Amino acid sequence: MKRILLLFAIAASLAAEPRPIHDAERAAVGIVASFLAQGAPAIYEKLSSDAPLRELPREDAIREIEARTGPREGAKWSLQTVSTANDAAFHVTFPSGANDGLLFRMKPDGTIQEIRTLAEGEAKPPRVDEPRSIRRPMLITAIVLALIAAFVAPIRILAVLLAVAALGVAIYDPPLPQRTRTEPGFVELRTLAPLRASLARGGIGQFPAGISPELREIATLWMGKPVETNKSAAGELVRARHALAADKPHDAHAAFERALGIAQRDDILTEAALSFEGNDATAFLSDRVNGVRDATWYYVRARRGDARELVTAWRLRPIPRDELVADERLFPLLSDVRALSAVSLLSANEPVQRSPRLSSQPIAWPANAKALVCGEFLRVEIGDATLDVHGGAALAPRNAQVVPATHWQRAEDAAALRDAEAIAKDRTVANPFRLARAANALAHHNRWHELLTLTDDITPKDTNVAPELVVQRLTALLRANRIDDARALATGNAMREVTSSGALLAVGDAMAAIGNFDRAAELYRAIRAEDYKPIVEMRLRQLELRRALVTTAKTIHTQHFDIRHDPKMNPAIASRIGDLLEAELARLRGKFPPVELRRIVVNVLYWDDFRGNITGSDHILGLYDGEILFPFAVVHQFKPDVVAVITHELTHALVAQATGDNAPRWFQEGVAQRMELLPHRVSSFYETPPEQVLPVSLLDSVMNNASDAQMIEQGYRLAHTFVRYLEQQYGERAIAMLIGAFAKGTNTDDALTALTGKSFDAVNKDFRAWGFANNANFTSDEPWPYAHLYSPDIDPRIREGFKWGKRPLAGD
C-alpha cells in the first residue's frame, strides 16, 4: 500500500512539472514572430495546402487572418499550454486592454491547418457532396434504350448496342471523385476586421451593416458584453467576468468551469484561479492542463502553503522580491531552505535567474527582434509588440539578454507614464483600461496633481466609471486636501460600480479619515469576502471608538494640538502630553524644511481600547493615521521611553504634512526613530555580517507585511540604520533634501539618486560596505531636556511608576 501511495505521489509531482515546448508550438511561435514583424501575409504563407483558408482568394484569406489575430501594433502575445499535442494556443492583449485567445492547429510539417478564436463555437467540417455513383443513371438509360429497340425498328441495332454499353457501365460502376463545395468549414470573420481594429485601439465598437446573427454574437463578445445564447469559451469567460463584477461568485465559478470544459488553456485556468480566494480557488488549481507553464498559476498554488510550488514558480519566472516579501501567504514559505536559496533574499541586487536551457534550441527570429529572458520566461520585443513564451528560454536567440524580474516592472511603469502623458495631451485616445493603467502609474510616483487632471471628468453623478479610477481619484482628492470633493465622490453615483472588497475597504478608510463615519460603516458592511471579515470587524470597532472620541471626549487645546481624552481620564496627563508635544515640535522644526503646519488632533486612549479596537497588537505603542493616537490614559511617569513614543508619532505627523503624505514607509519609520531622544539604539550591522542584512530595496515590503513580527522589527531597525548612514555620508541635509524630494512626488529610487548621484542598487552596496566598518550600536550624548519639567514631584496628580492600565470601572 505504501508503495502505491508513493507512486501516486510521484505521479502527482510529475503532473505538476511544466511541460517542455513541443514541435508544433515551436513552429507556431516562429510564425507569430514573423507576423509581428511582417503582418498577416507571413501567416498566410505558412498555411498548409489543405487549410480551409486556402479556399478563399488570397486577399480575402489575409483579411480573414487580420480579423482573427487583430492588429499587431502594440499587441502582446503570449504562448499558452493546451492539453492537445498538435495545437498551439496564444493569449492576445491589445493596447486598449481588450483580449482574446487564439488556437493554431498545426500540421506535422510546421504549417497551419486552422486558426480559431475563443469566440467561435465548435469547428464545422467542410461541406462536401457524397461520392457520386453512375450505376442508377446507366441502368435507367439501358432500360430506355431497350424499349426503343423493341418498338423503333430503324434504330434497333444501334439502340441495342447502346443499351448493352449502358448496362456494362452500370455493372462496373466506376466511382467518381467527391466534389468539395467552395464554402469553407468556418465562420468568415473578415467583415469584422474594422471592428476588431477599432476595439484594439480603444475605439467605440459599431456593428457592420447586414452581418449575420452569428457574427453579431462574436462582435458582441469582442466588445466584452455577454451573449446568453453563445456557448463558446469566450462567451463563458465574459459571463464569468460580469458575474464577478456583479458580486455573484457562484455564477462566475460555474461559467469558468464551463469555459474550461470547452478549452483547457493556461490563460483560462489562471484567470479562474486568480478570481477566487481560499477554497473557491482550489477547483482551478488541479492539473487540468498537463504541464502548465505559466508561473502565475504556480504562485497561486504556492499560496496554499507549498514551498515546492514557490520554487517551481520562481524558476519559471521570478517576481520582484519586494512583491514576494509583501505577500502575506508567500513570504512565510521563505523559511524553507530550498525557497530561500532560490530567491536569494539577502542578495544586495535583484537576482538574475539564468536558465540552464538558455538558447539550447533557438529558433529563427526576425532581424528586429529583441529577446529578454528571466528564468525560463522569454519575452521577445518586435517593434512595439511583444511575444511572451512561458518556458521558452531554450528558444531564445544566442544574443538574448538575461534580466532581473524588476526589469519588466520598470519597463511597464515607464510605458504607463508615457501613456499618461499622451492621454493628457489627447484625451480622445483614452479608454477605461488605459486610464486605469495611467492612473496607477501616476499614483505609484505620487504625481497626484496629474492624476486629478487625468480624472477631472469623473463626477459624483457618473454611473459608468471604472471602479479603480474612482478609488484613485478619491485618494488624489484627499492628498490635495479637497475634503468636500472627496466626500461628494464617495457618496455619489460613481461609487455604485465599486464592488471589490479591497476597493470598498480603501474608500471606507478614506471616509473614516475625514470623519464621515456613517458612510465608512456602510462601505465596510458592503464587503462580502470571507477573508475580509476580521478586518471589517476591526474597522467597525475603530469607527465606534473614533465616533465616541468626537462626540463625548474632552479636548485640551494647545498652540498646535487638539488633545482629546476620555472624560474619566486624569486631565493632567493629557495636559502634560500637550506640553511635551509643543516642546518636541520646537526641537524637530529645526531639523526639517519649513512647513505651514496644520493643527494636529491627538487622541489619548486607554490601553484596552487602543489594543483591542485600534491596532489588535501588543507591540504597537503609538499610531499616526492622520491623527495621533497614544495609549497613555493612565501613564504615571513620563520616562524617556514614553516621550520617545510621543516624539515618534509627532515626527510621522510632521513628515506627512511636509511631504503631502508622499514619504515612503522606510523613510517615515527611519526618521521617526532617528528623532527619538534615546541614549542607545541597535544597529542592523551589530554582530551581523553585512551580507546577512536585508537589502534596503525590501524595506517597505517588509514593514508593510504584518505576518512576521520578527521581520518587521528587523525592518524598523534597518530603516533607522539606513537613515543614520545617509546622515553620516551626506550630512544633516540628507533628511531635509529627501523630504523636499518626496514633497515633489519623487519616488525612492529617484530621490536617492538625486541625493547620492548613484542608483538604488549602488547605494545599497555602499551601505553594506559602510556597515562593515561601522557595526557598533548607536549612542547619543544629547542631554535629556525634560527632567526639570516632568519628574513625578512636579504634579502630584501624576503618580510615580509606569504601567499600562485598564479603563476604570463605572464609579471608580
XYZ file of N, CA, C and O in Angstrom, residues 296-468:
692
model
N 2.425 32.231 -12.953
C 1.386 32.796 -12.090
C 0.562 31.699 -11.442
O 0.202 31.781 -10.267
N 0.265 30.656 -12.201
C -0.543 29.552 -11.692
C 0.169 28.869 -10.522
O -0.446 28.516 -9.523
N 1.481 28.705 -10.616
C 2.250 28.063 -9.545
C 2.360 28.977 -8.317
O 2.379 28.494 -7.181
N 2.428 30.291 -8.547
C 2.434 31.208 -7.396
C 1.110 31.106 -6.639
O 1.087 31.130 -5.403
N 0.004 31.002 -7.372
C -1.298 30.863 -6.713
C -1.352 29.544 -5.937
O -1.834 29.487 -4.802
N -0.847 28.471 -6.529
C -0.799 27.187 -5.827
C 0.081 27.279 -4.586
O -0.239 26.710 -3.536
N 1.193 28.003 -4.700
C 2.113 28.123 -3.566
C 1.449 28.819 -2.381
O 1.798 28.544 -1.224
N 0.495 29.707 -2.651
C -0.164 30.430 -1.561
C -0.962 29.501 -0.653
O -1.402 29.914 0.412
N -1.139 28.264 -1.068
C -1.783 27.288 -0.195
C -0.802 26.715 0.822
O -1.177 25.883 1.642
N 0.481 27.139 0.752
C 1.453 26.730 1.757
C 2.490 25.735 1.288
O 3.157 25.115 2.111
N 2.681 25.590 -0.030
C 3.617 24.616 -0.564
C 4.851 25.328 -1.113
O 4.792 25.977 -2.161
N 5.980 25.180 -0.405
C 7.210 25.848 -0.825
C 7.732 25.285 -2.145
O 8.408 25.997 -2.901
N 7.435 24.014 -2.450
C 7.897 23.431 -3.713
C 7.281 24.158 -4.902
O 7.940 24.358 -5.932
N 6.022 24.540 -4.759
C 5.365 25.287 -5.837
C 6.008 26.656 -6.016
O 6.127 27.162 -7.134
N 6.428 27.259 -4.906
C 7.103 28.558 -4.996
C 8.425 28.422 -5.741
O 8.770 29.270 -6.579
N 9.163 27.364 -5.468
C 10.439 27.148 -6.160
C 10.193 26.968 -7.658
O 10.912 27.521 -8.491
N 9.157 26.192 -8.019
C 8.823 26.000 -9.436
C 8.450 27.330 -10.092
O 8.907 27.650 -11.193
N 7.599 28.095 -9.403
C 7.171 29.388 -9.954
C 8.367 30.311 -10.156
O 8.488 30.974 -11.192
N 9.242 30.348 -9.164
C 10.408 31.243 -9.244
C 11.338 30.820 -10.374
O 11.910 31.669 -11.069
N 11.482 29.512 -10.579
C 12.326 29.029 -11.674
C 11.728 29.421 -13.025
O 12.451 29.802 -13.951
N 10.410 29.334 -13.133
C 9.764 29.671 -14.399
C 9.833 31.159 -14.694
O 10.154 31.570 -15.806
N 9.501 31.970 -13.696
C 9.552 33.423 -13.887
C 9.611 34.107 -12.531
O 8.596 34.250 -11.852
N 10.803 34.540 -12.108
C 10.904 35.246 -10.829
C 10.060 36.512 -10.825
O 9.887 37.165 -11.862
N 9.509 36.843 -9.667
C 8.841 38.126 -9.488
C 9.758 39.016 -8.652
O 10.655 38.502 -7.967
N 9.599 40.324 -8.704
C 10.425 41.185 -7.857
C 10.338 40.753 -6.395
O 9.259 40.420 -5.901
N 11.465 40.774 -5.714
C 11.483 40.279 -4.342
C 10.586 41.092 -3.416
O 10.032 40.544 -2.462
N 10.426 42.373 -3.697
C 9.562 43.162 -2.809
C 8.108 42.692 -2.912
O 7.380 42.716 -1.919
N 7.674 42.221 -4.093
C 6.331 41.663 -4.220
C 6.206 40.370 -3.428
O 5.182 40.108 -2.789
N 7.248 39.556 -3.463
C 7.238 38.290 -2.733
C 7.183 38.536 -1.228
O 6.409 37.901 -0.500
N 7.989 39.485 -0.757
C 8.031 39.786 0.675
C 6.716 40.399 1.140
O 6.256 40.153 2.254
N 6.079 41.182 0.280
C 4.829 41.848 0.657
C 3.648 40.896 0.690
O 2.613 41.214 1.275
N 3.777 39.723 0.072
C 2.678 38.765 0.013
C 2.640 37.964 1.316
O 3.543 37.179 1.601
N 1.571 38.130 2.083
C 1.499 37.508 3.404
C 1.398 35.994 3.339
O 1.632 35.314 4.344
N 1.065 35.440 2.181
C 0.980 33.982 2.059
C 2.245 33.370 1.485
O 2.568 32.219 1.790
N 2.952 34.114 0.647
C 4.180 33.588 0.065
C 5.383 33.804 0.977
O 6.278 32.953 1.037
N 5.422 34.928 1.664
C 6.598 35.268 2.455
C 6.947 34.202 3.498
O 8.125 33.853 3.663
N 5.967 33.625 4.224
C 6.327 32.591 5.204
C 6.996 31.366 4.588
O 7.718 30.640 5.289
N 6.804 31.134 3.287
C 7.408 29.966 2.652
C 8.918 30.094 2.538
O 9.613 29.106 2.282
N 9.437 31.309 2.733
C 10.880 31.500 2.647
C 11.620 30.899 3.843
O 12.849 30.900 3.873
N 10.874 30.403 4.806
C 11.528 29.653 5.888
C 12.031 28.307 5.382
O 12.868 27.670 6.027
N 11.527 27.860 4.236
C 12.009 26.634 3.601
C 13.359 26.930 2.941
O 13.500 27.896 2.188
N 14.355 26.081 3.224
C 15.716 26.331 2.747
C 15.763 26.393 1.224
O 16.451 27.243 0.648
N 15.019 25.509 0.543
C 15.038 25.498 -0.923
C 14.483 26.794 -1.493
O 15.047 27.366 -2.431
N 13.391 27.286 -0.897
C 12.792 28.532 -1.388
C 13.706 29.714 -1.113
O 13.908 30.577 -1.969
N 14.280 29.760 0.081
C 15.158 30.874 0.443
C 16.383 30.913 -0.461
O 16.813 31.979 -0.903
N 16.929 29.736 -0.761
C 18.097 29.670 -1.629
C 17.755 30.100 -3.048
O 18.526 30.816 -3.697
N 16.580 29.682 -3.544
C 16.188 30.026 -4.910
C 15.989 31.530 -5.067
O 16.371 32.121 -6.078
N 15.410 32.147 -4.056
C 15.024 33.553 -4.151
C 16.196 34.495 -3.927
O 16.179 35.635 -4.396
N 17.240 34.052 -3.229
C 18.388 34.919 -2.904
C 17.919 36.197 -2.217
O 18.222 37.314 -2.649
N 17.169 36.018 -1.128
C 16.518 37.148 -0.477
C 17.506 38.204 0.004
O 17.205 39.395 -0.013
N 18.686 37.784 0.456
C 19.621 38.728 1.068
C 20.623 39.304 0.074
O 21.489 40.089 0.463
N 20.508 38.938 -1.196
C 21.427 39.492 -2.186
C 21.260 41.008 -2.276
O 20.146 41.531 -2.212
N 22.379 41.712 -2.417
C 22.316 43.178 -2.479
C 21.521 43.652 -3.691
O 20.738 44.591 -3.606
N 21.705 42.993 -4.822
C 20.983 43.349 -6.039
C 19.850 42.364 -6.291
O 19.859 41.242 -5.779
N 18.901 42.788 -7.111
C 17.847 41.867 -7.512
C 18.495 40.709 -8.269
O 19.265 40.922 -9.202
N 18.229 39.453 -7.867
C 18.918 38.323 -8.506
C 18.548 38.176 -9.970
O 17.426 38.472 -10.379
N 19.515 37.711 -10.754
C 19.297 37.422 -12.172
C 19.267 35.908 -12.318
O 20.274 35.231 -12.115
N 18.106 35.370 -12.654
C 17.895 33.920 -12.739
C 18.192 33.466 -14.158
O 17.447 33.781 -15.092
N 19.265 32.725 -14.339
C 19.676 32.278 -15.670
C 19.294 30.821 -15.868
O 19.674 29.942 -15.092
N 18.541 30.536 -16.921
C 18.093 29.180 -17.193
C 19.243 28.329 -17.720
O 20.010 28.768 -18.585
N 19.378 27.089 -17.227
C 20.406 26.200 -17.795
C 20.111 25.798 -19.234
O 20.995 25.310 -19.937
N 18.859 26.014 -19.675
C 18.480 25.662 -21.048
C 18.511 26.868 -21.988
O 18.034 26.769 -23.122
N 19.046 27.973 -21.522
C 19.026 29.196 -22.316
C 19.652 28.975 -23.700
O 20.793 28.517 -23.818
N 18.878 29.295 -24.741
C 19.334 29.252 -26.142
C 19.821 27.863 -26.570
O 20.607 27.745 -27.507
N 19.354 26.811 -25.904
C 19.794 25.462 -26.275
C 19.115 24.961 -27.543
O 19.641 24.088 -28.223
N 17.929 25.499 -27.874
C 17.204 25.114 -29.091
C 16.642 26.365 -29.756
O 15.426 26.517 -29.911
N 17.483 27.288 -30.160
C 16.977 28.569 -30.689
C 16.236 28.376 -32.005
O 16.545 27.483 -32.791
N 15.235 29.222 -32.218
C 14.520 29.227 -33.484
C 14.921 30.483 -34.251
O 15.590 31.374 -33.708
N 14.531 30.557 -35.494
C 14.847 31.729 -36.317
C 13.914 32.878 -35.924
O 12.690 32.727 -35.975
N 14.485 33.991 -35.526
C 13.711 35.155 -35.119
C 13.872 36.268 -36.145
O 14.900 36.338 -36.832
N 12.902 37.181 -36.266
C 13.048 38.320 -37.185
C 14.272 39.164 -36.825
O 14.718 39.193 -35.669
N 14.797 39.850 -37.807
C 16.023 40.625 -37.597
C 15.849 41.712 -36.559
O 16.798 42.067 -35.846
N 14.650 42.272 -36.431
C 14.439 43.375 -35.492
C 13.951 42.902 -34.127
O 13.478 43.693 -33.315
N 14.049 41.601 -33.845
C 13.567 41.066 -32.566
C 14.612 41.277 -31.477
O 15.808 41.049 -31.684
N 14.132 41.688 -30.294
C 14.995 41.844 -29.123
C 14.498 40.872 -28.054
O 13.358 40.965 -27.604
N 15.352 39.939 -27.658
C 14.948 38.877 -26.739
C 15.458 39.161 -25.322
O 16.629 39.478 -25.127
N 14.557 39.037 -24.343
C 14.878 39.213 -22.929
C 14.421 37.960 -22.192
O 13.312 37.472 -22.418
N 15.268 37.460 -21.288
C 14.983 36.213 -20.597
C 15.115 36.421 -19.098
O 16.045 37.082 -18.629
N 14.159 35.854 -18.349
C 14.208 35.882 -16.883
C 13.744 34.505 -16.404
O 12.567 34.159 -16.564
N 14.657 33.707 -15.842
C 14.314 32.336 -15.524
C 14.036 31.575 -16.803
O 14.803 31.642 -17.770
N 12.923 30.852 -16.847
C 12.532 30.129 -18.057
C 11.629 30.971 -18.954
O 11.174 30.499 -20.000
N 11.381 32.208 -18.548
C 10.447 33.063 -19.272
C 11.185 33.860 -20.338
O 12.227 34.484 -20.082
N 10.625 33.859 -21.545
C 11.206 34.581 -22.679
C 10.226 35.627 -23.164
O 9.051 35.328 -23.392
N 10.694 36.849 -23.304
C 9.901 37.903 -23.940
C 10.685 38.423 -25.133
O 11.866 38.793 -25.002
N 10.013 38.483 -26.274
C 10.632 38.999 -27.492
C 9.887 40.255 -27.907
O 8.666 40.233 -28.090
N 10.619 41.348 -28.029
C 10.051 42.625 -28.439
C 10.297 42.816 -29.932
O 11.437 42.736 -30.397
N 9.225 43.026 -30.679
C 9.308 43.221 -32.129
C 8.541 44.498 -32.442
O 7.310 44.516 -32.405
N 9.261 45.567 -32.732
C 8.603 46.861 -32.862
C 7.995 47.233 -31.530
O 8.641 47.162 -30.482
N 6.714 47.634 -31.534
C 6.043 47.956 -30.281
C 5.163 46.799 -29.806
O 4.340 46.969 -28.907
N 5.343 45.628 -30.393
C 4.609 44.431 -29.972
C 5.532 43.510 -29.193
O 6.763 43.607 -29.277
N 4.939 42.605 -28.404
C 5.736 41.649 -27.643
C 5.151 40.249 -27.805
O 3.949 40.076 -28.001
N 6.023 39.267 -27.685
C 5.638 37.859 -27.704
C 6.253 37.202 -26.483
O 7.485 37.120 -26.369
N 5.413 36.769 -25.555
C 5.871 36.094 -24.340
C 5.778 34.587 -24.546
O 4.741 34.079 -24.994
N 6.850 33.895 -24.180
C 6.872 32.440 -24.292
C 7.203 31.878 -22.916
O 8.364 31.881 -22.497
N 6.181 31.445 -22.178
C 6.405 30.828 -20.879
C 7.150 29.513 -21.086
O 6.763 28.684 -21.902
N 8.223 29.328 -20.347
C 9.040 28.136 -20.514
C 9.843 28.159 -21.795
O 10.306 27.114 -22.255
N 10.067 29.331 -22.383
C 10.671 29.423 -23.714
C 12.127 29.821 -23.741
O 12.633 30.183 -24.808
N 12.841 29.761 -22.610
C 14.244 30.186 -22.613
C 15.066 29.411 -23.633
O 15.999 29.962 -24.240
N 14.745 28.138 -23.837
C 15.513 27.328 -24.787
C 15.380 27.856 -26.217
O 16.285 27.657 -27.038
N 14.280 28.546 -26.525
C 14.052 29.045 -27.883
C 14.733 30.382 -28.149
O 14.729 30.868 -29.283
N 15.309 30.981 -27.119
C 15.870 32.327 -27.246
C 17.072 32.343 -28.178
O 17.826 31.363 -28.265
N 17.291 33.447 -28.877
C 18.490 33.557 -29.722
C 19.748 33.650 -28.862
O 19.672 33.909 -27.659
N 20.884 33.472 -29.485
C 22.151 33.476 -28.738
C 22.436 34.814 -28.074
O 23.126 34.872 -27.053
N 21.913 35.887 -28.651
C 22.192 37.222 -28.107
C 21.133 37.691 -27.108
O 21.031 38.889 -26.812
N 20.336 36.780 -26.590
C 19.290 37.165 -25.633
C 19.914 37.766 -24.375
O 20.959 37.321 -23.906
N 19.234 38.768 -23.832
C 19.704 39.438 -22.612
C 18.978 38.855 -21.404
O 17.756 38.788 -21.374
N 19.743 38.428 -20.398
C 19.166 37.923 -19.155
C 18.952 39.100 -18.215
O 19.891 39.864 -17.941
N 17.724 39.274 -17.729
C 17.375 40.462 -16.937
C 16.750 40.026 -15.610
O 16.203 38.925 -15.498
N 16.818 40.886 -14.584
C 16.128 40.587 -13.323
C 14.628 40.824 -13.458
O 14.166 41.456 -14.415
N 13.881 40.339 -12.478
C 12.418 40.465 -12.533
C 11.979 41.919 -12.522
O 10.932 42.257 -13.084
N 12.754 42.788 -11.892
C 12.367 44.199 -11.820
C 12.432 44.892 -13.169
O 11.888 45.985 -13.327
N 13.089 44.271 -14.143
C 13.184 44.891 -15.474
C 11.802 45.111 -16.060
O 11.490 46.183 -16.576
N 10.940 44.071 -16.003
C 9.599 44.195 -16.574
C 8.807 45.257 -15.830
O 8.082 46.046 -16.434
N 8.955 45.250 -14.502
C 8.212 46.192 -13.669
C 8.544 47.626 -14.059
O 7.662 48.466 -14.241
N 9.829 47.903 -14.196
C 10.262 49.260 -14.527
C 9.869 49.633 -15.953
O 9.452 50.773 -16.210
N 9.987 48.679 -16.863
C 9.636 48.963 -18.255
C 8.143 49.250 -18.393
O 7.738 50.196 -19.085
N 7.321 48.454 -17.744
C 5.875 48.655 -17.823
C 5.466 49.954 -17.126
O 4.564 50.652 -17.576
N 6.153 50.271 -16.018
C 5.866 51.507 -15.311
C 6.206 52.712 -16.187
O 5.433 53.668 -16.291
N 7.363 52.659 -16.839
C 7.769 53.762 -17.718
C 6.804 53.908 -18.894
O 6.443 55.026 -19.286
N 6.365 52.777 -19.453
C 5.419 52.821 -20.572
C 4.093 53.428 -20.130
O 3.472 54.207 -20.869
N 3.636 53.075 -18.918
C 2.369 53.620 -18.415
C 2.474 55.125 -18.190
O 1.524 55.872 -18.454
N 3.634 55.604 -17.719
C 3.816 57.043 -17.526
C 3.812 57.780 -18.868
O 3.233 58.862 -18.998
N 4.460 57.189 -19.857
C 4.433 57.804 -21.198
C 3.009 57.850 -21.729
O 2.592 58.831 -22.356
N 2.272 56.794 -21.470
C 0.888 56.759 -21.927
C 0.048 57.812 -21.215
O -0.843 58.421 -21.808
N 0.329 58.028 -19.922
C -0.395 59.059 -19.166
C -0.156 60.436 -19.776
O -1.079 61.258 -19.882
N 1.062 60.684 -20.197
C 1.373 61.965 -20.835
C 0.658 62.094 -22.179
O 0.168 63.170 -22.539
N 0.585 60.990 -22.918
C -0.111 61.023 -24.207
C -1.602 61.269 -24.020
O -2.217 62.044 -24.767
N -2.185 60.641 -22.999
C -3.614 60.836 -22.730
C -3.882 62.271 -22.296
O -4.905 62.870 -22.660
N -2.969 62.840 -21.522
C -3.147 64.225 -21.072
C -3.175 65.194 -22.260
O -3.894 66.196 -22.233
N -2.423 64.870 -23.304
C -2.382 65.729 -24.489
C -3.584 65.509 -25.398
O -4.048 66.433 -26.066
N -4.064 64.272 -25.445
C -5.177 63.943 -26.346
C -6.074 62.936 -25.642
O -5.845 61.726 -25.692
N -7.109 63.429 -24.989
C -7.979 62.554 -24.196
C -8.795 61.606 -25.081
O -9.282 60.579 -24.610
N -8.895 61.893 -26.363
C -9.713 61.040 -27.244
C -9.089 59.660 -27.425
O -9.774 58.735 -27.858
N -7.789 59.506 -27.128
C -7.150 58.200 -27.318
C -7.372 57.299 -26.108
O -6.960 56.140 -26.112
N -8.014 57.818 -25.066
C -8.130 57.073 -23.811
C -9.303 56.108 -23.853
O -10.254 56.270 -24.598
N -9.215 55.077 -23.022
C -10.299 54.146 -22.757
C -10.132 53.710 -21.298
O -9.110 54.000 -20.678
N -11.122 53.038 -20.710
C -11.028 52.707 -19.278
C -9.760 51.959 -18.893
O -9.159 52.234 -17.845
N -9.320 51.026 -19.737
C -8.112 50.261 -19.411
C -6.891 51.169 -19.379
O -6.097 51.140 -18.439
N -6.728 51.990 -20.411
C -5.554 52.864 -20.463
C -5.598 53.912 -19.363
O -4.569 54.257 -18.770
N -6.787 54.423 -19.072
C -6.903 55.400 -17.990
C -6.506 54.793 -16.646
O -5.773 55.412 -15.860
N -6.991 53.582 -16.376
C -6.671 52.940 -15.106
C -5.181 52.660 -14.989
O -4.578 52.868 -13.937
N -4.585 52.189 -16.080
C -3.145 51.909 -16.068
C -2.348 53.191 -15.851
O -1.388 53.221 -15.058
N -2.734 54.258 -16.530
C -2.038 55.533 -16.369
C -2.214 56.081 -14.956
O -1.256 56.594 -14.352
N -3.429 55.967 -14.407
C -3.677 56.458 -13.050
C -2.849 55.689 -12.033
O -2.293 56.279 -11.086
N -2.729 54.388 -12.196
C -1.920 53.591 -11.275
C -0.452 54.004 -11.327
O 0.220 54.076 -10.292
N 0.044 54.268 -12.525
C 1.439 54.692 -12.663
C 1.661 56.048 -12.002
O 2.663 56.264 -11.299
N 0.745 56.981 -12.216
C 0.882 58.297 -11.591
C 0.816 58.197 -10.065
O 1.579 58.865 -9.351
N -0.071 57.340 -9.554
C -0.169 57.162 -8.106
C 1.108 56.551 -7.551
O 1.590 56.947 -6.475
N 1.686 55.597 -8.271
C 2.928 54.953 -7.820
C 4.052 55.968 -7.707
O 4.945 55.826 -6.857
N 4.012 56.987 -8.537
C 5.054 58.022 -8.498
C 4.610 59.265 -7.722
O 5.269 60.303 -7.797
N 3.488 59.152 -6.996
C 2.992 60.259 -6.177
C 2.718 61.517 -6.983
O 2.817 62.634 -6.460
N 2.340 61.361 -8.221
C 2.029 62.514 -9.079
C 0.515 62.752 -9.020
O -0.219 62.571 -9.986
N 0.065 63.162 -7.835
C -1.367 63.243 -7.555
C -2.041 64.378 -8.304
O -3.198 64.267 -8.700
N -1.332 65.486 -8.479
C -1.925 66.606 -9.217
C -2.229 66.187 -10.656
O -3.310 66.495 -11.191
N -1.305 65.462 -11.289
C -1.539 64.989 -12.650
C -2.669 63.968 -12.680
O -3.447 63.909 -13.642
N -2.761 63.152 -11.637
C -3.840 62.179 -11.577
C -5.189 62.878 -11.500
O -6.159 62.454 -12.137
N -5.257 63.965 -10.732
C -6.503 64.724 -10.657
C -6.870 65.304 -12.022
O -8.040 65.275 -12.436
N -5.885 65.828 -12.728
C -6.140 66.363 -14.064
C -6.624 65.260 -15.001
O -7.557 65.454 -15.796
N -6.013 64.089 -14.898
C -6.375 62.958 -15.747
C -7.815 62.525 -15.524
O -8.489 62.063 -16.452
N -8.311 62.668 -14.300
C -9.647 62.161 -13.948
C -10.644 63.278 -13.682
O -11.672 63.055 -13.057
N -10.370 64.474 -14.179
C -11.232 65.624 -13.885
C -12.659 65.461 -14.411
O -13.582 66.104 -13.913
N -12.844 64.628 -15.429
C -14.191 64.488 -15.971
C -15.035 63.478 -15.192
O -16.192 63.239 -15.539
N -14.475 62.891 -14.144
C -15.244 61.985 -13.289
C -15.980 62.821 -12.246
O -15.365 63.559 -11.478
N -17.285 62.721 -12.223
C -18.090 63.486 -11.273
C -18.857 62.531 -10.373
O -19.051 61.357 -10.709
N -19.325 63.014 -9.224
C -20.112 62.131 -8.340
C -21.357 61.563 -8.993
O -21.859 60.520 -8.574
N -21.876 62.228 -10.038
C -23.114 61.765 -10.669
C -22.891 60.655 -11.691
O -23.846 60.036 -12.148
N -21.633 60.411 -12.074
C -21.368 59.384 -13.076
C -21.843 58.021 -12.592
O -21.747 57.688 -11.412
N -22.327 57.222 -13.537
C -22.824 55.879 -13.181
C -22.067 54.775 -13.900
O -22.316 53.605 -13.645
N -21.145 55.114 -14.781
C -20.432 54.083 -15.535
C -18.961 54.447 -15.644
O -18.449 54.761 -16.713
N -18.276 54.411 -14.503
C -16.861 54.744 -14.435
C -16.118 53.536 -13.883
O -16.625 52.848 -12.989
N -14.933 53.260 -14.422
C -14.137 52.141 -13.923
C -13.911 52.304 -12.419
O -13.460 53.367 -11.974
N -14.221 51.290 -11.615
C -14.108 51.414 -10.147
C -12.731 51.842 -9.685
O -12.605 52.652 -8.762
N -11.668 51.305 -10.325
C -10.330 51.656 -9.881
C -10.034 53.135 -10.081
O -9.293 53.755 -9.304
